[in-house]
Amino acid sequence: MKITHKGDYALKAVLDLAVHYDEGVVTIQAIAKRIDAPSKFLEQVLLELKRGGFIESRRGKIGGYMLSKPPQDITLGEIIRFVDGPLEPIACVNKGYADCHDLHTCVFRPVWQKVFQATSAIVDHVTFETLAREVKASENIPTYSI
Amino acid sequence: MKITHKGDYALKAVLDLAVHYDEGVVTIQAIAKRIDAPSKFLEQVLLELKRGGFIESRRGKIGGYMLSKPPQDITLGEIIRFVDGPLEPIACVNKGYADCHDLHTCVFRPVWQKVFQATSAIVDHVTFETLAREVKASENIPTYSI
DNA sequence: TCTAAAGTATATAAAATCAATAGACATAAT
DNA sequence: ATTATGTCTATTGATTTTATATACTTTAGA
C-alpha cells in the first residue's frame, strides 16, 4: 500500500466532513484551508469521492459537501482502495496476473498475501467516527506549545 | 510498501543466487533468462545490489555474481528497503516530515505506524534460505501440467 | 598475445504516474 | 442580476519507473 498526496487529501477531507457531520454542508475552500490542500486539486478529489458514493453535494450559493453515510459506516480502507487503488504490495497477489513467470511456484506470493491481509485487517476496521472523535478530543486539549 | 518491477527483479535475482549458492558465480544472462527480466535492466539492478553489499561479482570471461553472505543471513526486508525504499505507506510515519500540517494531532499517523510495523514484522523475518528451500522443493515435484 | 565473454559505467529515451493549474460552465440563494 | 458555490474537461509540469544504448574494463583460455 502506498498513500499518495491525492489519497492523503481524500482521507483528510472525509475526516473533515466527519468532524463536521452534524453541521450541514462544508465548502471546498473551508476543507482546503483546514487540511492544507490546493483547492483546485481537492475539487477533483471531492468529485471523485462523490462519484464513488462516499459524499454528496449541494450546488449553488450555500453549497458544499457532506458525507453520504454516518462516519461510523465509512472505513479508512474503502477510501484508500477507492482513491489509491488496491492494498496489495504487488499486482501478482491477485490471480490472473499475466506478468508472473510462474505463478504456481512463486515463493514470494504467500509473503505478499500476508502483508496484504495484515494491512487490510488494520485499515478496514478503522472508521471515520473513531478518527473524528480523536480529532475532537485533541481539539479540546490546550497545547501550550510555543 | 509498494514493490516495483525493479524491486521484483532484485528479489528474484537474489533468490536465484540463493538457489545456486553452492555453485559459484552466476551470469547476468542466466539470471535474466530464469527470472524473465530484460538483461540490461537487470545489469543495473545487480550493480546496485553489489554497491549495497548484498552481492559480489567476478569479472572476465568466467565472471558472474554470487551472494556476499549465506542466504540465511539475508532477509526479504533488507532487499526491498534497499531497492524500493522505506516500507512506510506514507512519509509522515517518520518524524521530521515537513508536509504534515499538524503532526501532533494527525490521527492517521498511528494507523500508518501499525501498518508499517505489521509489514516489517513479516518481511524482516523471511530469509532467502527459506525461500530457496521452497523453490528447490517445488522443483522436485513433477507438475503434470499441460 | 589475441579474442571472446563477462562485468562496469554513464547517458539517454520512452512510458507511466502524480500533482497541480486553468478555464468554461451549471446551479441556486439573495 | 449578482455572487458564491459545485461540475467538467483539458492541459501542463514534474517525477518516477522502466528500458535501451554505447563505450569501457577485466579475465580466461586458445
Short mmCIF file of N, CA, C and O in Angstrom, two decimals, chain A residues 15-145:
data_model
loop_
_atom_site.label_atom_id
_atom_site.label_comp_id
_atom_site.label_asym_id
_atom_site.label_seq_id
_atom_site.Cartn_x
_atom_site.Cartn_y
_atom_site.Cartn_z
N LEU A 15 -12.33 12.96 6.66
CA LEU A 15 -12.27 13.16 8.11
C LEU A 15 -12.86 14.52 8.50
O LEU A 15 -13.61 14.63 9.47
N ASP A 16 -12.55 15.53 7.71
CA ASP A 16 -13.07 16.86 7.98
C ASP A 16 -14.60 16.87 7.93
O ASP A 16 -15.27 17.45 8.78
N LEU A 17 -15.13 16.17 6.92
CA LEU A 17 -16.59 16.08 6.81
C LEU A 17 -17.17 15.27 7.96
O LEU A 17 -18.30 15.53 8.40
N ALA A 18 -16.40 14.31 8.44
CA ALA A 18 -16.87 13.51 9.58
C ALA A 18 -16.92 14.36 10.84
O ALA A 18 -17.87 14.27 11.62
N VAL A 19 -15.90 15.18 11.00
CA VAL A 19 -15.86 16.04 12.18
C VAL A 19 -17.02 17.03 12.17
O VAL A 19 -17.60 17.35 13.20
N HIS A 20 -17.40 17.48 10.96
CA HIS A 20 -18.49 18.46 10.85
C HIS A 20 -19.78 17.82 10.38
O HIS A 20 -20.61 18.48 9.75
N TYR A 21 -19.92 16.55 10.69
CA TYR A 21 -21.06 15.79 10.17
C TYR A 21 -22.42 16.38 10.57
O TYR A 21 -23.38 16.30 9.81
N ASP A 22 -22.53 16.98 11.73
CA ASP A 22 -23.82 17.49 12.19
C ASP A 22 -24.06 18.95 11.80
O ASP A 22 -25.05 19.54 12.20
N GLU A 23 -23.16 19.49 11.02
CA GLU A 23 -23.25 20.93 10.76
C GLU A 23 -23.62 21.28 9.32
O GLU A 23 -23.31 22.37 8.83
N GLY A 24 -24.24 20.36 8.61
CA GLY A 24 -24.61 20.66 7.23
C GLY A 24 -23.43 20.59 6.29
O GLY A 24 -22.40 19.99 6.62
N VAL A 25 -23.58 21.21 5.11
CA VAL A 25 -22.53 21.11 4.11
C VAL A 25 -21.32 21.99 4.44
O VAL A 25 -21.42 22.99 5.13
N VAL A 26 -20.17 21.53 3.90
CA VAL A 26 -18.91 22.23 4.10
C VAL A 26 -18.34 22.57 2.72
O VAL A 26 -18.38 21.73 1.82
N THR A 27 -17.83 23.76 2.54
CA THR A 27 -17.32 24.14 1.22
C THR A 27 -15.91 23.59 0.96
O THR A 27 -15.17 23.30 1.89
N ILE A 28 -15.60 23.51 -0.34
CA ILE A 28 -14.27 23.08 -0.74
C ILE A 28 -13.21 23.96 -0.10
O ILE A 28 -12.20 23.48 0.41
N GLN A 29 -13.45 25.26 -0.16
CA GLN A 29 -12.48 26.22 0.37
C GLN A 29 -12.20 25.98 1.85
O GLN A 29 -11.04 26.03 2.29
N ALA A 30 -13.27 25.74 2.59
CA ALA A 30 -13.09 25.52 4.03
C ALA A 30 -12.26 24.27 4.29
O ALA A 30 -11.34 24.28 5.13
N ILE A 31 -12.59 23.21 3.54
CA ILE A 31 -11.83 21.97 3.71
C ILE A 31 -10.37 22.18 3.31
O ILE A 31 -9.45 21.82 4.04
N ALA A 32 -10.19 22.80 2.13
CA ALA A 32 -8.84 23.01 1.61
C ALA A 32 -7.97 23.76 2.61
O ALA A 32 -6.81 23.40 2.81
N LYS A 33 -8.56 24.76 3.20
CA LYS A 33 -7.78 25.56 4.15
C LYS A 33 -7.40 24.72 5.37
O LYS A 33 -6.25 24.72 5.80
N ARG A 34 -8.38 23.98 5.89
CA ARG A 34 -8.10 23.22 7.11
C ARG A 34 -7.13 22.07 6.88
O ARG A 34 -6.32 21.76 7.74
N ILE A 35 -7.22 21.40 5.72
CA ILE A 35 -6.33 20.26 5.51
C ILE A 35 -5.09 20.65 4.71
O ILE A 35 -4.26 19.79 4.40
N ASP A 36 -4.98 21.92 4.38
CA ASP A 36 -3.79 22.44 3.70
C ASP A 36 -3.56 21.77 2.35
O ASP A 36 -2.48 21.23 2.07
N ALA A 37 -4.60 21.81 1.51
CA ALA A 37 -4.52 21.23 0.17
C ALA A 37 -4.85 22.28 -0.88
O ALA A 37 -5.61 23.20 -0.59
N PRO A 38 -4.29 22.17 -2.09
CA PRO A 38 -4.63 23.11 -3.17
C PRO A 38 -6.10 22.92 -3.52
O PRO A 38 -6.52 21.80 -3.84
N SER A 39 -6.89 23.99 -3.50
CA SER A 39 -8.34 23.84 -3.61
C SER A 39 -8.77 23.25 -4.96
O SER A 39 -9.73 22.48 -5.03
N LYS A 40 -8.06 23.60 -6.04
CA LYS A 40 -8.45 23.07 -7.34
C LYS A 40 -8.17 21.58 -7.46
O LYS A 40 -8.85 20.85 -8.17
N PHE A 41 -7.15 21.16 -6.79
CA PHE A 41 -6.83 19.73 -6.80
C PHE A 41 -7.84 18.99 -5.92
O PHE A 41 -8.36 17.93 -6.28
N LEU A 42 -8.15 19.59 -4.80
CA LEU A 42 -9.11 19.00 -3.89
C LEU A 42 -10.47 18.85 -4.56
O LEU A 42 -11.19 17.87 -4.33
N GLU A 43 -10.80 19.82 -5.40
CA GLU A 43 -12.03 19.78 -6.19
C GLU A 43 -12.21 18.44 -6.88
O GLU A 43 -13.26 17.80 -6.81
N GLN A 44 -11.15 18.06 -7.59
CA GLN A 44 -11.19 16.80 -8.34
C GLN A 44 -11.34 15.60 -7.42
O GLN A 44 -12.04 14.64 -7.73
N VAL A 45 -10.64 15.68 -6.31
CA VAL A 45 -10.70 14.56 -5.36
C VAL A 45 -12.11 14.41 -4.81
O VAL A 45 -12.65 13.31 -4.73
N LEU A 46 -12.72 15.55 -4.48
CA LEU A 46 -14.07 15.51 -3.92
C LEU A 46 -15.08 15.00 -4.95
O LEU A 46 -16.00 14.25 -4.63
N LEU A 47 -14.87 15.43 -6.20
CA LEU A 47 -15.75 14.98 -7.27
C LEU A 47 -15.67 13.46 -7.41
O LEU A 47 -16.67 12.77 -7.59
N GLU A 48 -14.46 12.96 -7.31
CA GLU A 48 -14.23 11.52 -7.42
C GLU A 48 -14.90 10.79 -6.26
O GLU A 48 -15.55 9.75 -6.46
N LEU A 49 -14.77 11.34 -5.08
CA LEU A 49 -15.40 10.73 -3.91
C LEU A 49 -16.92 10.75 -4.04
O LEU A 49 -17.62 9.84 -3.61
N LYS A 50 -17.41 11.81 -4.68
CA LYS A 50 -18.85 11.90 -4.89
C LYS A 50 -19.31 10.81 -5.85
O LYS A 50 -20.29 10.11 -5.60
N ARG A 51 -18.56 10.64 -6.95
CA ARG A 51 -18.91 9.61 -7.92
C ARG A 51 -18.80 8.22 -7.30
O ARG A 51 -19.47 7.28 -7.73
N GLY A 52 -17.96 8.10 -6.31
CA GLY A 52 -17.82 6.82 -5.63
C GLY A 52 -18.91 6.59 -4.59
O GLY A 52 -19.00 5.52 -3.99
N GLY A 53 -19.74 7.60 -4.40
CA GLY A 53 -20.87 7.44 -3.48
C GLY A 53 -20.54 7.70 -2.02
O GLY A 53 -21.36 7.43 -1.15
N PHE A 54 -19.36 8.21 -1.75
CA PHE A 54 -18.97 8.43 -0.36
C PHE A 54 -19.48 9.76 0.18
O PHE A 54 -19.78 9.89 1.35
N ILE A 55 -19.57 10.75 -0.70
CA ILE A 55 -20.04 12.06 -0.26
C ILE A 55 -21.13 12.58 -1.20
O ILE A 55 -21.27 12.09 -2.32
N GLU A 56 -21.88 13.57 -0.70
CA GLU A 56 -22.91 14.20 -1.50
C GLU A 56 -22.64 15.69 -1.55
O GLU A 56 -21.89 16.21 -0.74
N SER A 57 -23.30 16.35 -2.51
CA SER A 57 -23.02 17.79 -2.63
C SER A 57 -24.31 18.57 -2.78
O SER A 57 -25.36 18.04 -3.15
N ARG A 58 -24.18 19.83 -2.50
CA ARG A 58 -25.27 20.77 -2.74
C ARG A 58 -24.67 21.92 -3.52
O ARG A 58 -23.65 22.47 -3.13
N ARG A 59 -25.26 22.22 -4.66
CA ARG A 59 -24.72 23.28 -5.51
C ARG A 59 -25.32 24.62 -5.13
O ARG A 59 -26.15 24.71 -4.24
N GLY A 60 -24.85 25.66 -5.82
CA GLY A 60 -25.40 26.99 -5.59
C GLY A 60 -24.74 27.73 -4.44
O GLY A 60 -23.79 27.24 -3.82
N LYS A 61 -25.30 28.88 -4.17
CA LYS A 61 -24.64 29.81 -3.26
C LYS A 61 -24.26 29.26 -1.89
O LYS A 61 -23.17 29.50 -1.41
N ILE A 62 -25.14 28.55 -1.28
CA ILE A 62 -24.75 28.00 0.03
C ILE A 62 -24.46 26.51 -0.08
O ILE A 62 -24.84 25.71 0.77
N GLY A 63 -23.75 26.17 -1.19
CA GLY A 63 -23.46 24.77 -1.43
C GLY A 63 -22.30 24.25 -0.61
O GLY A 63 -21.73 24.96 0.21
N GLY A 64 -21.98 22.98 -0.88
CA GLY A 64 -20.89 22.35 -0.16
C GLY A 64 -21.02 20.84 -0.19
O GLY A 64 -21.83 20.29 -0.95
N TYR A 65 -20.23 20.19 0.63
CA TYR A 65 -20.22 18.72 0.66
C TYR A 65 -20.60 18.17 2.02
O TYR A 65 -20.40 18.84 3.05
N MET A 66 -21.11 16.96 2.00
CA MET A 66 -21.35 16.25 3.26
C MET A 66 -21.22 14.75 3.01
O MET A 66 -21.28 14.30 1.87
N LEU A 67 -21.04 14.00 4.06
CA LEU A 67 -20.92 12.55 3.91
C LEU A 67 -22.25 11.94 3.50
O LEU A 67 -23.31 12.41 3.90
N SER A 68 -22.19 10.90 2.68
CA SER A 68 -23.40 10.18 2.28
C SER A 68 -23.90 9.27 3.39
O SER A 68 -25.09 8.96 3.47
N LYS A 69 -22.97 8.83 4.23
CA LYS A 69 -23.31 7.91 5.31
C LYS A 69 -22.72 8.45 6.61
O LYS A 69 -21.78 9.24 6.58
N PRO A 70 -23.25 8.01 7.74
CA PRO A 70 -22.65 8.43 9.01
C PRO A 70 -21.21 7.94 9.11
O PRO A 70 -20.87 6.88 8.58
N PRO A 71 -20.36 8.68 9.79
CA PRO A 71 -18.92 8.38 9.90
C PRO A 71 -18.61 6.95 10.35
O PRO A 71 -17.60 6.39 9.94
N GLN A 72 -19.48 6.39 11.18
CA GLN A 72 -19.16 5.04 11.66
C GLN A 72 -19.35 3.98 10.57
O GLN A 72 -18.94 2.85 10.73
N ASP A 73 -19.97 4.37 9.45
CA ASP A 73 -20.17 3.42 8.36
C ASP A 73 -19.14 3.57 7.24
O ASP A 73 -19.26 2.96 6.19
N ILE A 74 -18.14 4.40 7.46
CA ILE A 74 -17.09 4.58 6.46
C ILE A 74 -15.75 4.20 7.07
O ILE A 74 -15.38 4.70 8.13
N THR A 75 -15.03 3.30 6.39
CA THR A 75 -13.72 2.89 6.90
C THR A 75 -12.59 3.54 6.10
O THR A 75 -12.77 3.92 4.94
N LEU A 76 -11.46 3.60 6.75
CA LEU A 76 -10.24 4.08 6.11
C LEU A 76 -9.95 3.25 4.85
O LEU A 76 -9.64 3.78 3.80
N GLY A 77 -10.10 1.94 5.00
CA GLY A 77 -9.80 1.03 3.91
C GLY A 77 -10.57 1.31 2.63
O GLY A 77 -9.98 1.29 1.54
N GLU A 78 -11.86 1.57 2.74
CA GLU A 78 -12.61 1.79 1.50
C GLU A 78 -12.18 3.04 0.77
O GLU A 78 -12.12 3.06 -0.46
N ILE A 79 -11.85 4.08 1.53
CA ILE A 79 -11.42 5.32 0.88
C ILE A 79 -10.06 5.13 0.21
O ILE A 79 -9.85 5.54 -0.94
N ILE A 80 -9.14 4.50 0.91
CA ILE A 80 -7.81 4.27 0.33
C ILE A 80 -7.90 3.46 -0.96
O ILE A 80 -7.31 3.81 -1.97
N ARG A 81 -8.64 2.35 -0.88
CA ARG A 81 -8.77 1.50 -2.07
C ARG A 81 -9.37 2.26 -3.24
O ARG A 81 -8.94 2.12 -4.38
N PHE A 82 -10.38 3.05 -2.92
CA PHE A 82 -11.06 3.77 -3.99
C PHE A 82 -10.17 4.82 -4.65
O PHE A 82 -10.16 4.95 -5.87
N VAL A 83 -9.41 5.53 -3.84
CA VAL A 83 -8.62 6.63 -4.38
C VAL A 83 -7.23 6.19 -4.83
O VAL A 83 -6.76 6.59 -5.89
N ASP A 84 -6.58 5.37 -4.05
CA ASP A 84 -5.19 5.00 -4.36
C ASP A 84 -5.03 3.57 -4.88
O ASP A 84 -3.90 3.11 -5.08
N GLY A 85 -6.13 2.89 -5.10
CA GLY A 85 -6.04 1.55 -5.66
C GLY A 85 -5.86 0.45 -4.63
O GLY A 85 -5.90 0.71 -3.43
N PRO A 86 -5.67 -0.77 -5.13
CA PRO A 86 -5.61 -1.96 -4.28
C PRO A 86 -4.53 -1.87 -3.20
O PRO A 86 -3.52 -1.21 -3.39
N LEU A 87 -4.75 -2.57 -2.11
CA LEU A 87 -3.82 -2.55 -0.99
C LEU A 87 -2.63 -3.46 -1.20
O LEU A 87 -1.62 -3.34 -0.50
N GLU A 88 -2.71 -4.35 -2.15
CA GLU A 88 -1.63 -5.31 -2.38
C GLU A 88 -0.31 -4.61 -2.70
O GLU A 88 -0.30 -3.66 -3.49
N PRO A 89 0.79 -5.12 -2.15
CA PRO A 89 2.09 -4.51 -2.43
C PRO A 89 2.57 -4.76 -3.85
O PRO A 89 3.43 -4.07 -4.36
N ILE A 90 1.99 -5.76 -4.50
CA ILE A 90 2.37 -6.07 -5.89
C ILE A 90 1.17 -6.75 -6.54
O ILE A 90 0.40 -7.44 -5.87
N ALA A 91 1.03 -6.53 -7.85
CA ALA A 91 -0.19 -6.99 -8.52
C ALA A 91 -0.38 -8.51 -8.52
O ALA A 91 -1.50 -8.99 -8.60
N CYS A 92 0.73 -9.26 -8.41
CA CYS A 92 0.62 -10.72 -8.55
C CYS A 92 -0.17 -11.36 -7.42
O CYS A 92 -0.50 -12.55 -7.48
N VAL A 93 -0.50 -10.58 -6.40
CA VAL A 93 -1.27 -11.15 -5.30
C VAL A 93 -2.67 -11.55 -5.77
O VAL A 93 -3.25 -12.51 -5.32
N ASN A 94 -3.18 -10.77 -6.73
CA ASN A 94 -4.46 -11.14 -7.33
C ASN A 94 -4.23 -12.20 -8.38
O ASN A 94 -3.27 -12.14 -9.13
N LYS A 95 -5.12 -13.12 -8.48
CA LYS A 95 -4.96 -14.11 -9.53
C LYS A 95 -5.22 -13.45 -10.88
O LYS A 95 -5.82 -12.40 -10.97
N GLY A 96 -4.72 -14.08 -11.94
CA GLY A 96 -4.91 -13.50 -13.26
C GLY A 96 -3.80 -12.56 -13.65
O GLY A 96 -3.87 -11.90 -14.66
N TYR A 97 -2.75 -12.50 -12.88
CA TYR A 97 -1.62 -11.65 -13.18
C TYR A 97 -0.75 -12.31 -14.25
O TYR A 97 -0.19 -13.37 -14.06
N ALA A 98 -0.68 -11.65 -15.41
CA ALA A 98 -0.03 -12.28 -16.56
C ALA A 98 1.49 -12.19 -16.54
O ALA A 98 2.17 -12.98 -17.16
N ASP A 99 2.02 -11.20 -15.79
CA ASP A 99 3.46 -10.97 -15.86
C ASP A 99 4.29 -11.95 -15.04
O ASP A 99 5.49 -12.04 -15.21
N CYS A 100 3.64 -12.63 -14.11
CA CYS A 100 4.40 -13.53 -13.25
C CYS A 100 4.75 -14.79 -14.04
O CYS A 100 3.88 -15.49 -14.54
N HIS A 101 6.04 -15.03 -14.12
CA HIS A 101 6.53 -16.09 -14.97
C HIS A 101 6.00 -17.46 -14.57
O HIS A 101 5.65 -18.28 -15.39
N ASP A 102 5.96 -17.70 -13.30
CA ASP A 102 5.44 -18.99 -12.84
C ASP A 102 4.66 -18.79 -11.55
O ASP A 102 5.21 -18.88 -10.46
N LEU A 103 3.41 -18.50 -11.74
CA LEU A 103 2.55 -18.14 -10.61
C LEU A 103 2.51 -19.23 -9.54
O LEU A 103 2.55 -18.94 -8.35
N HIS A 104 2.46 -20.47 -9.99
CA HIS A 104 2.29 -21.56 -9.03
C HIS A 104 3.48 -21.75 -8.12
O HIS A 104 3.35 -22.15 -6.98
N THR A 105 4.66 -21.48 -8.67
CA THR A 105 5.83 -21.73 -7.84
C THR A 105 6.48 -20.44 -7.33
O THR A 105 7.60 -20.47 -6.84
N CYS A 106 5.78 -19.34 -7.49
CA CYS A 106 6.35 -18.07 -7.00
C CYS A 106 6.31 -18.07 -5.47
O CYS A 106 5.26 -17.95 -4.85
N VAL A 107 7.47 -18.21 -4.89
CA VAL A 107 7.53 -18.33 -3.43
C VAL A 107 7.34 -17.00 -2.70
O VAL A 107 7.17 -16.99 -1.49
N PHE A 108 7.35 -15.90 -3.43
CA PHE A 108 7.13 -14.61 -2.79
C PHE A 108 5.66 -14.35 -2.54
O PHE A 108 5.27 -13.65 -1.62
N ARG A 109 4.84 -14.92 -3.38
CA ARG A 109 3.41 -14.62 -3.35
C ARG A 109 2.77 -14.79 -1.95
O ARG A 109 2.06 -13.89 -1.50
N PRO A 110 3.03 -15.89 -1.27
CA PRO A 110 2.45 -16.04 0.07
C PRO A 110 2.87 -14.91 1.02
O PRO A 110 2.08 -14.52 1.89
N VAL A 111 4.07 -14.40 0.84
CA VAL A 111 4.52 -13.29 1.69
C VAL A 111 3.70 -12.04 1.40
O VAL A 111 3.22 -11.37 2.32
N TRP A 112 3.53 -11.76 0.12
CA TRP A 112 2.73 -10.57 -0.26
C TRP A 112 1.30 -10.72 0.23
O TRP A 112 0.65 -9.75 0.63
N GLN A 113 0.80 -11.94 0.18
CA GLN A 113 -0.57 -12.19 0.66
C GLN A 113 -0.68 -11.84 2.15
O GLN A 113 -1.65 -11.24 2.59
N LYS A 114 0.32 -12.25 2.89
CA LYS A 114 0.31 -11.96 4.33
C LYS A 114 0.35 -10.46 4.60
O LYS A 114 -0.38 -9.95 5.45
N VAL A 115 1.19 -9.77 3.86
CA VAL A 115 1.29 -8.32 4.02
C VAL A 115 -0.06 -7.68 3.69
O VAL A 115 -0.55 -6.81 4.42
N PHE A 116 -0.63 -8.15 2.60
CA PHE A 116 -1.93 -7.62 2.18
C PHE A 116 -2.99 -7.84 3.25
O PHE A 116 -3.76 -6.93 3.60
N GLN A 117 -3.03 -9.06 3.79
CA GLN A 117 -4.04 -9.37 4.79
C GLN A 117 -3.84 -8.57 6.08
O GLN A 117 -4.80 -8.09 6.69
N ALA A 118 -2.58 -8.43 6.48
CA ALA A 118 -2.30 -7.65 7.70
C ALA A 118 -2.71 -6.19 7.51
O ALA A 118 -3.31 -5.59 8.41
N THR A 119 -2.41 -5.66 6.34
CA THR A 119 -2.76 -4.28 6.04
C THR A 119 -4.28 -4.08 6.04
O THR A 119 -4.80 -3.17 6.68
N SER A 120 -4.95 -4.98 5.35
CA SER A 120 -6.41 -4.89 5.28
C SER A 120 -7.03 -4.95 6.67
O SER A 120 -7.94 -4.18 6.99
N ALA A 121 -6.51 -5.86 7.46
CA ALA A 121 -7.07 -6.05 8.80
C ALA A 121 -7.02 -4.75 9.60
O ALA A 121 -7.91 -4.45 10.39
N ILE A 122 -5.97 -3.98 9.38
CA ILE A 122 -5.82 -2.72 10.11
C ILE A 122 -6.75 -1.64 9.56
O ILE A 122 -7.57 -1.08 10.27
N VAL A 123 -6.61 -1.36 8.28
CA VAL A 123 -7.35 -0.21 7.73
C VAL A 123 -8.85 -0.45 7.56
O VAL A 123 -9.62 0.51 7.52
N ASP A 124 -9.24 -1.70 7.47
CA ASP A 124 -10.66 -1.98 7.25
C ASP A 124 -11.50 -1.91 8.52
O ASP A 124 -12.72 -2.00 8.46
N HIS A 125 -10.84 -1.80 9.66
CA HIS A 125 -11.69 -1.67 10.84
C HIS A 125 -11.47 -0.36 11.60
O HIS A 125 -11.89 -0.21 12.73
N VAL A 126 -10.86 0.58 10.88
CA VAL A 126 -10.77 1.94 11.42
C VAL A 126 -11.87 2.76 10.74
O VAL A 126 -11.88 2.88 9.53
N THR A 127 -12.80 3.28 11.53
CA THR A 127 -13.87 4.08 10.94
C THR A 127 -13.61 5.57 11.16
O THR A 127 -12.84 5.96 12.04
N PHE A 128 -14.29 6.38 10.37
CA PHE A 128 -14.12 7.82 10.49
C PHE A 128 -14.82 8.38 11.72
O PHE A 128 -14.56 9.52 12.11
N GLU A 129 -15.66 7.58 12.30
CA GLU A 129 -16.28 8.02 13.55
C GLU A 129 -15.20 8.03 14.64
O GLU A 129 -15.09 8.99 15.41
N THR A 130 -14.43 6.97 14.70
CA THR A 130 -13.33 6.88 15.65
C THR A 130 -12.34 8.02 15.47
O THR A 130 -11.96 8.71 16.43
N LEU A 131 -11.94 8.21 14.22
CA LEU A 131 -10.95 9.25 13.92
C LEU A 131 -11.49 10.64 14.26
O LEU A 131 -10.77 11.47 14.84
N ALA A 132 -12.75 10.87 13.91
CA ALA A 132 -13.34 12.18 14.19
C ALA A 132 -13.39 12.46 15.69
O ALA A 132 -13.15 13.58 16.14
N ARG A 133 -13.69 11.41 16.44
CA ARG A 133 -13.75 11.58 17.89
C ARG A 133 -12.37 11.94 18.45
O ARG A 133 -12.24 12.78 19.33
N GLU A 134 -11.35 11.31 17.89
CA GLU A 134 -9.99 11.62 18.33
C GLU A 134 -9.61 13.07 18.02
O GLU A 134 -8.99 13.75 18.84
N VAL A 135 -10.04 13.51 16.85
CA VAL A 135 -9.75 14.90 16.49
C VAL A 135 -10.43 15.85 17.46
O VAL A 135 -9.80 16.78 17.97
N LYS A 136 -11.71 15.58 17.71
CA LYS A 136 -12.45 16.47 18.62
C LYS A 136 -11.83 16.46 20.01
O LYS A 136 -11.76 17.50 20.66
N ALA A 137 -11.41 15.30 20.44
CA ALA A 137 -10.79 15.21 21.76
C ALA A 137 -9.52 16.05 21.83
O ALA A 137 -9.31 16.80 22.77
N SER A 138 -8.68 15.92 20.79
CA SER A 138 -7.42 16.66 20.83
C SER A 138 -7.62 18.16 20.67
O SER A 138 -6.82 18.95 21.13
N GLU A 139 -8.73 18.53 20.03
CA GLU A 139 -9.01 19.96 19.88
C GLU A 139 -9.39 20.61 21.20
O GLU A 139 -9.23 21.81 21.37
N ASN A 140 -9.88 19.82 22.11
CA ASN A 140 -10.30 20.37 23.40
C ASN A 140 -9.17 20.45 24.42
O ASN A 140 -9.35 20.95 25.50
N ILE A 141 -8.02 19.91 24.04
CA ILE A 141 -6.89 19.96 24.96
C ILE A 141 -5.99 21.14 24.59
O ILE A 141 -5.47 21.21 23.50
N PRO A 142 -5.83 22.07 25.53
CA PRO A 142 -4.92 23.19 25.26
C PRO A 142 -3.51 22.65 25.09
O PRO A 142 -3.09 21.72 25.79
N THR A 143 -2.77 23.24 24.15
CA THR A 143 -1.48 22.64 23.82
C THR A 143 -0.29 23.29 24.53
O THR A 143 0.70 22.65 24.77
N TYR A 144 -0.43 24.59 24.85
CA TYR A 144 0.66 25.32 25.47
C TYR A 144 1.94 25.28 24.66
O TYR A 144 3.01 25.48 25.19
N SER A 145 1.81 24.97 23.37
CA SER A 145 3.03 24.95 22.55
C SER A 145 3.42 26.37 22.17
O SER A 145 2.59 27.28 22.18
#
